């Protein structure tokens, strides 16, 4: 896992394949919380999603690159429902 201390709000999260996964809302513990606007549709709409920090390969410029391709990384996403 890469050092997550450089991850900031509004950074783009991309898979190892360069595909956009989401935008950082903030880091909570060892997870990246994505903004709601990247939450998907249907039952996922309006919920924050989380990417585990263990998938972070590097933080480069304004991008967080993951060690997994986008289609695989989204299977690791956790969800937090609004209260």
PDB file of N, CA and C in Angstrom:
ATOM      1  N   UNK A   1       0.845  -1.188   0.000  1.00  0.00           N
ATOM      2  CA  UNK A   1       0.000   0.000   0.000  1.00  0.00           C
ATOM      3  C   UNK A   1       0.886   1.244   0.000  1.00  0.00           C
ATOM      4  N   UNK A   2       0.524   2.191  -0.826  1.00  0.00           N
ATOM      5  CA  UNK A   2       1.252   3.459  -0.905  1.00  0.00           C
ATOM      6  C   UNK A   2       0.893   4.346   0.287  1.00  0.00           C
ATOM      7  N   UNK A   3       1.707   5.364   0.509  1.00  0.00           N
ATOM      8  CA  UNK A   3       1.454   6.339   1.564  1.00  0.00           C
ATOM      9  C   UNK A   3       0.203   7.144   1.212  1.00  0.00           C
ATOM     10  N   UNK A   4      -0.801   7.119   2.067  1.00  0.00           N
ATOM     11  CA  UNK A   4      -2.066   7.800   1.801  1.00  0.00           C
ATOM     12  C   UNK A   4      -2.069   9.235   2.321  1.00  0.00           C
ATOM     13  N   UNK A   5      -0.982   9.683   2.947  1.00  0.00           N
ATOM     14  CA  UNK A   5      -0.970  11.021   3.537  1.00  0.00           C
ATOM     15  C   UNK A   5      -1.053  12.131   2.480  1.00  0.00           C
ATOM     16  N   UNK A   6      -0.717  11.830   1.237  1.00  0.00           N
ATOM     17  CA  UNK A   6      -0.775  12.830   0.180  1.00  0.00           C
ATOM     18  C   UNK A   6      -2.117  12.927  -0.512  1.00  0.00           C
ATOM     19  N   UNK A   7      -3.072  12.105  -0.100  1.00  0.00           N
ATOM     20  CA  UNK A   7      -4.386  12.098  -0.737  1.00  0.00           C
ATOM     21  C   UNK A   7      -5.224  13.241  -0.177  1.00  0.00           C
ATOM     22  N   UNK A   8      -5.763  14.046  -1.080  1.00  0.00           N
ATOM     23  CA  UNK A   8      -6.527  15.237  -0.714  1.00  0.00           C
ATOM     24  C   UNK A   8      -7.897  15.244  -1.390  1.00  0.00           C
ATOM     25  N   UNK A   9      -8.774  16.056  -0.837  1.00  0.00           N
ATOM     26  CA  UNK A   9     -10.110  16.251  -1.387  1.00  0.00           C
ATOM     27  C   UNK A   9     -10.032  16.665  -2.859  1.00  0.00           C
ATOM     28  N   UNK A  10     -10.942  16.152  -3.660  1.00  0.00           N
ATOM     29  CA  UNK A  10     -11.107  16.459  -5.087  1.00  0.00           C
ATOM     30  C   UNK A  10     -10.078  15.806  -6.006  1.00  0.00           C
ATOM     31  N   UNK A  11      -9.199  14.943  -5.477  1.00  0.00           N
ATOM     32  CA  UNK A  11      -8.276  14.221  -6.355  1.00  0.00           C
ATOM     33  C   UNK A  11      -9.056  13.162  -7.118  1.00  0.00           C
ATOM     34  N   UNK A  12      -8.615  12.877  -8.329  1.00  0.00           N
ATOM     35  CA  UNK A  12      -9.257  11.850  -9.141  1.00  0.00           C
ATOM     36  C   UNK A  12      -8.693  10.485  -8.757  1.00  0.00           C
ATOM     37  N   UNK A  13      -9.567   9.490  -8.631  1.00  0.00           N
ATOM     38  CA  UNK A  13      -9.158   8.116  -8.361  1.00  0.00           C
ATOM     39  C   UNK A  13      -9.299   7.341  -9.665  1.00  0.00           C
ATOM     40  N   UNK A  14      -8.188   6.733 -10.104  1.00  0.00           N
ATOM     41  CA  UNK A  14      -8.208   5.976 -11.356  1.00  0.00           C
ATOM     42  C   UNK A  14      -7.671   4.571 -11.122  1.00  0.00           C
ATOM     43  N   UNK A  15      -8.153   3.658 -11.947  1.00  0.00           N
ATOM     44  CA  UNK A  15      -7.669   2.290 -11.882  1.00  0.00           C
ATOM     45  C   UNK A  15      -6.299   2.184 -12.528  1.00  0.00           C
ATOM     46  N   UNK A  16      -5.680   1.021 -12.402  1.00  0.00           N
ATOM     47  CA  UNK A  16      -4.376   0.773 -13.018  1.00  0.00           C
ATOM     48  C   UNK A  16      -4.454   0.920 -14.532  1.00  0.00           C
ATOM     49  N   UNK A  17      -5.661   0.762 -15.079  1.00  0.00           N
ATOM     50  CA  UNK A  17      -5.880   0.887 -16.517  1.00  0.00           C
ATOM     51  C   UNK A  17      -6.160   2.325 -16.945  1.00  0.00           C
ATOM     52  N   UNK A  18      -6.121   3.271 -15.989  1.00  0.00           N
ATOM     53  CA  UNK A  18      -6.341   4.685 -16.309  1.00  0.00           C
ATOM     54  C   UNK A  18      -7.793   5.112 -16.348  1.00  0.00           C
ATOM     55  N   UNK A  19      -8.724   4.208 -16.024  1.00  0.00           N
ATOM     56  CA  UNK A  19     -10.156   4.504 -16.068  1.00  0.00           C
ATOM     57  C   UNK A  19     -10.591   5.193 -14.770  1.00  0.00           C
ATOM     58  N   UNK A  20     -11.372   6.279 -14.926  1.00  0.00           N
ATOM     59  CA  UNK A  20     -11.889   7.044 -13.784  1.00  0.00           C
ATOM     60  C   UNK A  20     -12.803   6.167 -12.923  1.00  0.00           C
ATOM     61  N   UNK A  21     -12.548   6.178 -11.619  1.00  0.00           N
ATOM     62  CA  UNK A  21     -13.385   5.441 -10.665  1.00  0.00           C
ATOM     63  C   UNK A  21     -14.204   6.405  -9.825  1.00  0.00           C
ATOM     64  N   UNK A  22     -13.607   7.520  -9.444  1.00  0.00           N
ATOM     65  CA  UNK A  22     -14.324   8.473  -8.614  1.00  0.00           C
ATOM     66  C   UNK A  22     -13.455   9.660  -8.254  1.00  0.00           C
ATOM     67  N   UNK A  23     -13.995  10.487  -7.356  1.00  0.00           N
ATOM     68  CA  UNK A  23     -13.311  11.679  -6.870  1.00  0.00           C
ATOM     69  C   UNK A  23     -13.262  11.611  -5.346  1.00  0.00           C
ATOM     70  N   UNK A  24     -12.109  11.911  -4.789  1.00  0.00           N
ATOM     71  CA  UNK A  24     -11.922  11.831  -3.334  1.00  0.00           C
ATOM     72  C   UNK A  24     -12.781  12.872  -2.628  1.00  0.00           C
ATOM     73  N   UNK A  25     -13.573  12.412  -1.664  1.00  0.00           N
ATOM     74  CA  UNK A  25     -14.260  13.312  -0.744  1.00  0.00           C
ATOM     75  C   UNK A  25     -13.319  13.552   0.435  1.00  0.00           C
ATOM     76  N   UNK A  26     -12.825  12.452   1.016  1.00  0.00           N
ATOM     77  CA  UNK A  26     -11.827  12.532   2.094  1.00  0.00           C
ATOM     78  C   UNK A  26     -11.306  11.138   2.390  1.00  0.00           C
ATOM     79  N   UNK A  27     -10.275  11.083   3.213  1.00  0.00           N
ATOM     80  CA  UNK A  27      -9.731   9.810   3.679  1.00  0.00           C
ATOM     81  C   UNK A  27     -10.272   9.574   5.076  1.00  0.00           C
ATOM     82  N   UNK A  28     -10.809   8.394   5.303  1.00  0.00           N
ATOM     83  CA  UNK A  28     -11.313   8.001   6.626  1.00  0.00           C
ATOM     84  C   UNK A  28     -10.592   6.725   7.031  1.00  0.00           C
ATOM     85  N   UNK A  29      -9.686   6.850   7.963  1.00  0.00           N
ATOM     86  CA  UNK A  29      -8.901   5.689   8.383  1.00  0.00           C
ATOM     87  C   UNK A  29      -8.049   5.195   7.237  1.00  0.00           C
ATOM     88  N   UNK A  30      -8.229   3.954   6.865  1.00  0.00           N
ATOM     89  CA  UNK A  30      -7.475   3.355   5.766  1.00  0.00           C
ATOM     90  C   UNK A  30      -8.342   3.183   4.521  1.00  0.00           C
ATOM     91  N   UNK A  31      -9.343   4.071   4.376  1.00  0.00           N
ATOM     92  CA  UNK A  31     -10.232   4.013   3.208  1.00  0.00           C
ATOM     93  C   UNK A  31     -10.365   5.391   2.586  1.00  0.00           C
ATOM     94  N   UNK A  32     -10.570   5.392   1.269  1.00  0.00           N
ATOM     95  CA  UNK A  32     -10.841   6.631   0.545  1.00  0.00           C
ATOM     96  C   UNK A  32     -12.344   6.722   0.354  1.00  0.00           C
ATOM     97  N   UNK A  33     -12.920   7.815   0.854  1.00  0.00           N
ATOM     98  CA  UNK A  33     -14.347   8.060   0.688  1.00  0.00           C
ATOM     99  C   UNK A  33     -14.522   8.857  -0.602  1.00  0.00           C
ATOM    100  N   UNK A  34     -15.333   8.337  -1.523  1.00  0.00           N
ATOM    101  CA  UNK A  34     -15.586   9.012  -2.785  1.00  0.00           C
ATOM    102  C   UNK A  34     -16.769   9.960  -2.651  1.00  0.00           C
ATOM    103  N   UNK A  35     -16.793  10.991  -3.487  1.00  0.00           N
ATOM    104  CA  UNK A  35     -17.914  11.937  -3.468  1.00  0.00           C
ATOM    105  C   UNK A  35     -19.196  11.251  -3.911  1.00  0.00           C
ATOM    106  N   UNK A  36     -20.306  11.782  -3.493  1.00  0.00           N
ATOM    107  CA  UNK A  36     -21.607  11.216  -3.863  1.00  0.00           C
ATOM    108  C   UNK A  36     -21.872  11.307  -5.359  1.00  0.00           C
ATOM    109  N   UNK A  37     -21.315  12.322  -6.021  1.00  0.00           N
ATOM    110  CA  UNK A  37     -21.578  12.470  -7.454  1.00  0.00           C
ATOM    111  C   UNK A  37     -21.028  11.301  -8.252  1.00  0.00           C
ATOM    112  N   UNK A  38     -20.102  10.534  -7.674  1.00  0.00           N
ATOM    113  CA  UNK A  38     -19.548   9.347  -8.321  1.00  0.00           C
ATOM    114  C   UNK A  38     -20.169   8.069  -7.758  1.00  0.00           C
ATOM    115  N   UNK A  39     -21.370   8.192  -7.239  1.00  0.00           N
ATOM    116  CA  UNK A  39     -21.964   7.068  -6.516  1.00  0.00           C
ATOM    117  C   UNK A  39     -22.714   6.076  -7.383  1.00  0.00           C
ATOM    118  N   UNK A  40     -22.866   6.355  -8.665  1.00  0.00           N
ATOM    119  CA  UNK A  40     -23.587   5.415  -9.517  1.00  0.00           C
ATOM    120  C   UNK A  40     -25.067   5.720  -9.556  1.00  0.00           C
ATOM    121  N   UNK A  41     -25.812   4.782 -10.063  1.00  0.00           N
ATOM    122  CA  UNK A  41     -27.249   4.954 -10.249  1.00  0.00           C
ATOM    123  C   UNK A  41     -28.023   3.883  -9.478  1.00  0.00           C
ATOM    124  N   UNK A  42     -29.330   3.951  -9.573  1.00  0.00           N
ATOM    125  CA  UNK A  42     -30.189   2.958  -8.926  1.00  0.00           C
ATOM    126  C   UNK A  42     -30.043   2.986  -7.428  1.00  0.00           C
ATOM    127  N   UNK A  43     -29.875   1.798  -6.832  1.00  0.00           N
ATOM    128  CA  UNK A  43     -29.792   1.705  -5.368  1.00  0.00           C
ATOM    129  C   UNK A  43     -28.512   2.311  -4.821  1.00  0.00           C
ATOM    130  N   UNK A  44     -27.516   2.559  -5.696  1.00  0.00           N
ATOM    131  CA  UNK A  44     -26.260   3.156  -5.248  1.00  0.00           C
ATOM    132  C   UNK A  44     -26.294   4.682  -5.259  1.00  0.00           C
ATOM    133  N   UNK A  45     -27.258   5.267  -5.936  1.00  0.00           N
ATOM    134  CA  UNK A  45     -27.313   6.714  -6.094  1.00  0.00           C
ATOM    135  C   UNK A  45     -27.458   7.405  -4.737  1.00  0.00           C
ATOM    136  N   UNK A  46     -26.643   8.430  -4.511  1.00  0.00           N
ATOM    137  CA  UNK A  46     -26.740   9.211  -3.284  1.00  0.00           C
ATOM    138  C   UNK A  46     -25.989   8.647  -2.099  1.00  0.00           C
ATOM    139  N   UNK A  47     -25.248   7.565  -2.287  1.00  0.00           N
ATOM    140  CA  UNK A  47     -24.488   6.962  -1.200  1.00  0.00           C
ATOM    141  C   UNK A  47     -23.000   7.188  -1.447  1.00  0.00           C
ATOM    142  N   UNK A  48     -22.277   7.436  -0.389  1.00  0.00           N
ATOM    143  CA  UNK A  48     -20.821   7.506  -0.512  1.00  0.00           C
ATOM    144  C   UNK A  48     -20.286   6.089  -0.684  1.00  0.00           C
ATOM    145  N   UNK A  49     -19.244   5.950  -1.471  1.00  0.00           N
ATOM    146  CA  UNK A  49     -18.566   4.674  -1.621  1.00  0.00           C
ATOM    147  C   UNK A  49     -17.140   4.821  -1.121  1.00  0.00           C
ATOM    148  N   UNK A  50     -16.554   3.720  -0.709  1.00  0.00           N
ATOM    149  CA  UNK A  50     -15.215   3.701  -0.154  1.00  0.00           C
ATOM    150  C   UNK A  50     -14.330   2.740  -0.932  1.00  0.00           C
ATOM    151  N   UNK A  51     -13.078   3.138  -1.113  1.00  0.00           N
ATOM    152  CA  UNK A  51     -12.063   2.283  -1.716  1.00  0.00           C
ATOM    153  C   UNK A  51     -11.033   1.975  -0.627  1.00  0.00           C
ATOM    154  N   UNK A  52     -10.698   0.700  -0.424  1.00  0.00           N
ATOM    155  CA  UNK A  52      -9.699   0.393   0.604  1.00  0.00           C
ATOM    156  C   UNK A  52      -8.329   0.947   0.250  1.00  0.00           C
ATOM    157  N   UNK A  53      -7.638   1.457   1.240  1.00  0.00           N
ATOM    158  CA  UNK A  53      -6.307   2.010   1.036  1.00  0.00           C
ATOM    159  C   UNK A  53      -5.313   0.985   0.524  1.00  0.00           C
ATOM    160  N   UNK A  54      -5.590  -0.287   0.769  1.00  0.00           N
ATOM    161  CA  UNK A  54      -4.685  -1.345   0.300  1.00  0.00           C
ATOM    162  C   UNK A  54      -4.610  -1.412  -1.221  1.00  0.00           C
ATOM    163  N   UNK A  55      -5.555  -0.774  -1.920  1.00  0.00           N
ATOM    164  CA  UNK A  55      -5.538  -0.765  -3.382  1.00  0.00           C
ATOM    165  C   UNK A  55      -4.746   0.410  -3.962  1.00  0.00           C
ATOM    166  N   UNK A  56      -4.311   1.352  -3.116  1.00  0.00           N
ATOM    167  CA  UNK A  56      -3.583   2.527  -3.614  1.00  0.00           C
ATOM    168  C   UNK A  56      -2.172   2.120  -4.020  1.00  0.00           C
ATOM    169  N   UNK A  57      -1.847   2.338  -5.296  1.00  0.00           N
ATOM    170  CA  UNK A  57      -0.505   2.036  -5.808  1.00  0.00           C
ATOM    171  C   UNK A  57       0.393   3.256  -5.692  1.00  0.00           C
ATOM    172  N   UNK A  58      -0.145   4.438  -6.048  1.00  0.00           N
ATOM    173  CA  UNK A  58       0.648   5.662  -5.951  1.00  0.00           C
ATOM    174  C   UNK A  58      -0.245   6.889  -5.988  1.00  0.00           C
ATOM    175  N   UNK A  59       0.286   7.966  -5.447  1.00  0.00           N
ATOM    176  CA  UNK A  59      -0.365   9.272  -5.511  1.00  0.00           C
ATOM    177  C   UNK A  59       0.545  10.123  -6.382  1.00  0.00           C
ATOM    178  N   UNK A  60       0.003  10.567  -7.521  1.00  0.00           N
ATOM    179  CA  UNK A  60       0.818  11.251  -8.524  1.00  0.00           C
ATOM    180  C   UNK A  60       0.086  12.497  -8.994  1.00  0.00           C
ATOM    181  N   UNK A  61       0.637  13.668  -8.672  1.00  0.00           N
ATOM    182  CA  UNK A  61      -0.017  14.915  -9.063  1.00  0.00           C
ATOM    183  C   UNK A  61      -1.370  15.023  -8.382  1.00  0.00           C
ATOM    184  N   UNK A  62      -2.432  15.144  -9.171  1.00  0.00           N
ATOM    185  CA  UNK A  62      -3.790  15.242  -8.637  1.00  0.00           C
ATOM    186  C   UNK A  62      -4.558  13.938  -8.845  1.00  0.00           C
ATOM    187  N   UNK A  63      -3.828  12.816  -8.949  1.00  0.00           N
ATOM    188  CA  UNK A  63      -4.466  11.520  -9.183  1.00  0.00           C
ATOM    189  C   UNK A  63      -4.020  10.492  -8.168  1.00  0.00           C
ATOM    190  N   UNK A  64      -4.974   9.655  -7.781  1.00  0.00           N
ATOM    191  CA  UNK A  64      -4.689   8.493  -6.948  1.00  0.00           C
ATOM    192  C   UNK A  64      -4.831   7.290  -7.868  1.00  0.00           C
ATOM    193  N   UNK A  65      -3.724   6.599  -8.119  1.00  0.00           N
ATOM    194  CA  UNK A  65      -3.754   5.440  -9.004  1.00  0.00           C
ATOM    195  C   UNK A  65      -3.835   4.174  -8.154  1.00  0.00           C
ATOM    196  N   UNK A  66      -4.758   3.304  -8.514  1.00  0.00           N
ATOM    197  CA  UNK A  66      -4.938   2.054  -7.784  1.00  0.00           C
ATOM    198  C   UNK A  66      -4.128   0.934  -8.437  1.00  0.00           C
ATOM    199  N   UNK A  67      -3.920  -0.135  -7.690  1.00  0.00           N
ATOM    200  CA  UNK A  67      -3.164  -1.278  -8.191  1.00  0.00           C
ATOM    201  C   UNK A  67      -4.051  -2.234  -8.986  1.00  0.00           C
ATOM    202  N   UNK A  68      -5.344  -2.007  -8.990  1.00  0.00           N
ATOM    203  CA  UNK A  68      -6.292  -2.862  -9.716  1.00  0.00           C
ATOM    204  C   UNK A  68      -6.959  -2.061 -10.828  1.00  0.00           C
ATOM    205  N   UNK A  69      -7.319  -2.738 -11.904  1.00  0.00           N
ATOM    206  CA  UNK A  69      -8.085  -2.089 -12.968  1.00  0.00           C
ATOM    207  C   UNK A  69      -9.425  -1.628 -12.418  1.00  0.00           C
ATOM    208  N   UNK A  70     -10.025  -0.635 -13.048  1.00  0.00           N
ATOM    209  CA  UNK A  70     -11.270  -0.029 -12.567  1.00  0.00           C
ATOM    210  C   UNK A  70     -12.372  -1.061 -12.370  1.00  0.00           C
ATOM    211  N   UNK A  71     -12.554  -1.978 -13.327  1.00  0.00           N
ATOM    212  CA  UNK A  71     -13.652  -2.945 -13.217  1.00  0.00           C
ATOM    213  C   UNK A  71     -13.479  -3.876 -12.025  1.00  0.00           C
ATOM    214  N   UNK A  72     -12.237  -4.122 -11.614  1.00  0.00           N
ATOM    215  CA  UNK A  72     -11.967  -4.953 -10.441  1.00  0.00           C
ATOM    216  C   UNK A  72     -12.071  -4.121  -9.167  1.00  0.00           C
ATOM    217  N   UNK A  73     -11.533  -2.909  -9.200  1.00  0.00           N
ATOM    218  CA  UNK A  73     -11.511  -2.048  -8.007  1.00  0.00           C
ATOM    219  C   UNK A  73     -12.915  -1.762  -7.500  1.00  0.00           C
ATOM    220  N   UNK A  74     -13.875  -1.559  -8.401  1.00  0.00           N
ATOM    221  CA  UNK A  74     -15.234  -1.241  -7.940  1.00  0.00           C
ATOM    222  C   UNK A  74     -15.884  -2.409  -7.219  1.00  0.00           C
ATOM    223  N   UNK A  75     -15.399  -3.625  -7.415  1.00  0.00           N
ATOM    224  CA  UNK A  75     -15.948  -4.764  -6.677  1.00  0.00           C
ATOM    225  C   UNK A  75     -15.512  -4.743  -5.220  1.00  0.00           C
ATOM    226  N   UNK A  76     -14.465  -3.961  -4.897  1.00  0.00           N
ATOM    227  CA  UNK A  76     -13.979  -3.821  -3.531  1.00  0.00           C
ATOM    228  C   UNK A  76     -14.654  -2.671  -2.798  1.00  0.00           C
ATOM    229  N   UNK A  77     -15.439  -1.857  -3.513  1.00  0.00           N
ATOM    230  CA  UNK A  77     -16.057  -0.670  -2.902  1.00  0.00           C
ATOM    231  C   UNK A  77     -16.997  -1.062  -1.778  1.00  0.00           C
ATOM    232  N   UNK A  78     -16.879  -0.321  -0.702  1.00  0.00           N
ATOM    233  CA  UNK A  78     -17.853  -0.430   0.373  1.00  0.00           C
ATOM    234  C   UNK A  78     -18.830   0.710   0.222  1.00  0.00           C
ATOM    235  N   UNK A  79     -19.949   0.627   0.873  1.00  0.00           N
ATOM    236  CA  UNK A  79     -20.973   1.658   0.737  1.00  0.00           C
ATOM    237  C   UNK A  79     -21.415   2.139   2.109  1.00  0.00           C
ATOM    238  N   UNK A  80     -21.648   3.419   2.214  1.00  0.00           N
ATOM    239  CA  UNK A  80     -22.183   3.997   3.440  1.00  0.00           C
ATOM    240  C   UNK A  80     -23.488   4.700   3.084  1.00  0.00           C
ATOM    241  N   UNK A  81     -24.567   4.253   3.634  1.00  0.00           N
ATOM    242  CA  UNK A  81     -25.862   4.845   3.337  1.00  0.00           C
ATOM    243  C   UNK A  81     -26.052   6.131   4.143  1.00  0.00           C
ATOM    244  N   UNK A  82     -26.703   7.125   3.534  1.00  0.00           N
ATOM    245  CA  UNK A  82     -26.960   8.375   4.268  1.00  0.00           C
ATOM    246  C   UNK A  82     -27.907   8.129   5.430  1.00  0.00           C
ATOM    247  N   UNK A  83     -27.762   8.930   6.472  1.00  0.00           N
ATOM    248  CA  UNK A  83     -28.617   8.751   7.648  1.00  0.00           C
ATOM    249  C   UNK A  83     -29.798   9.679   7.587  1.00  0.00           C
TER     250      UNK A  83
END
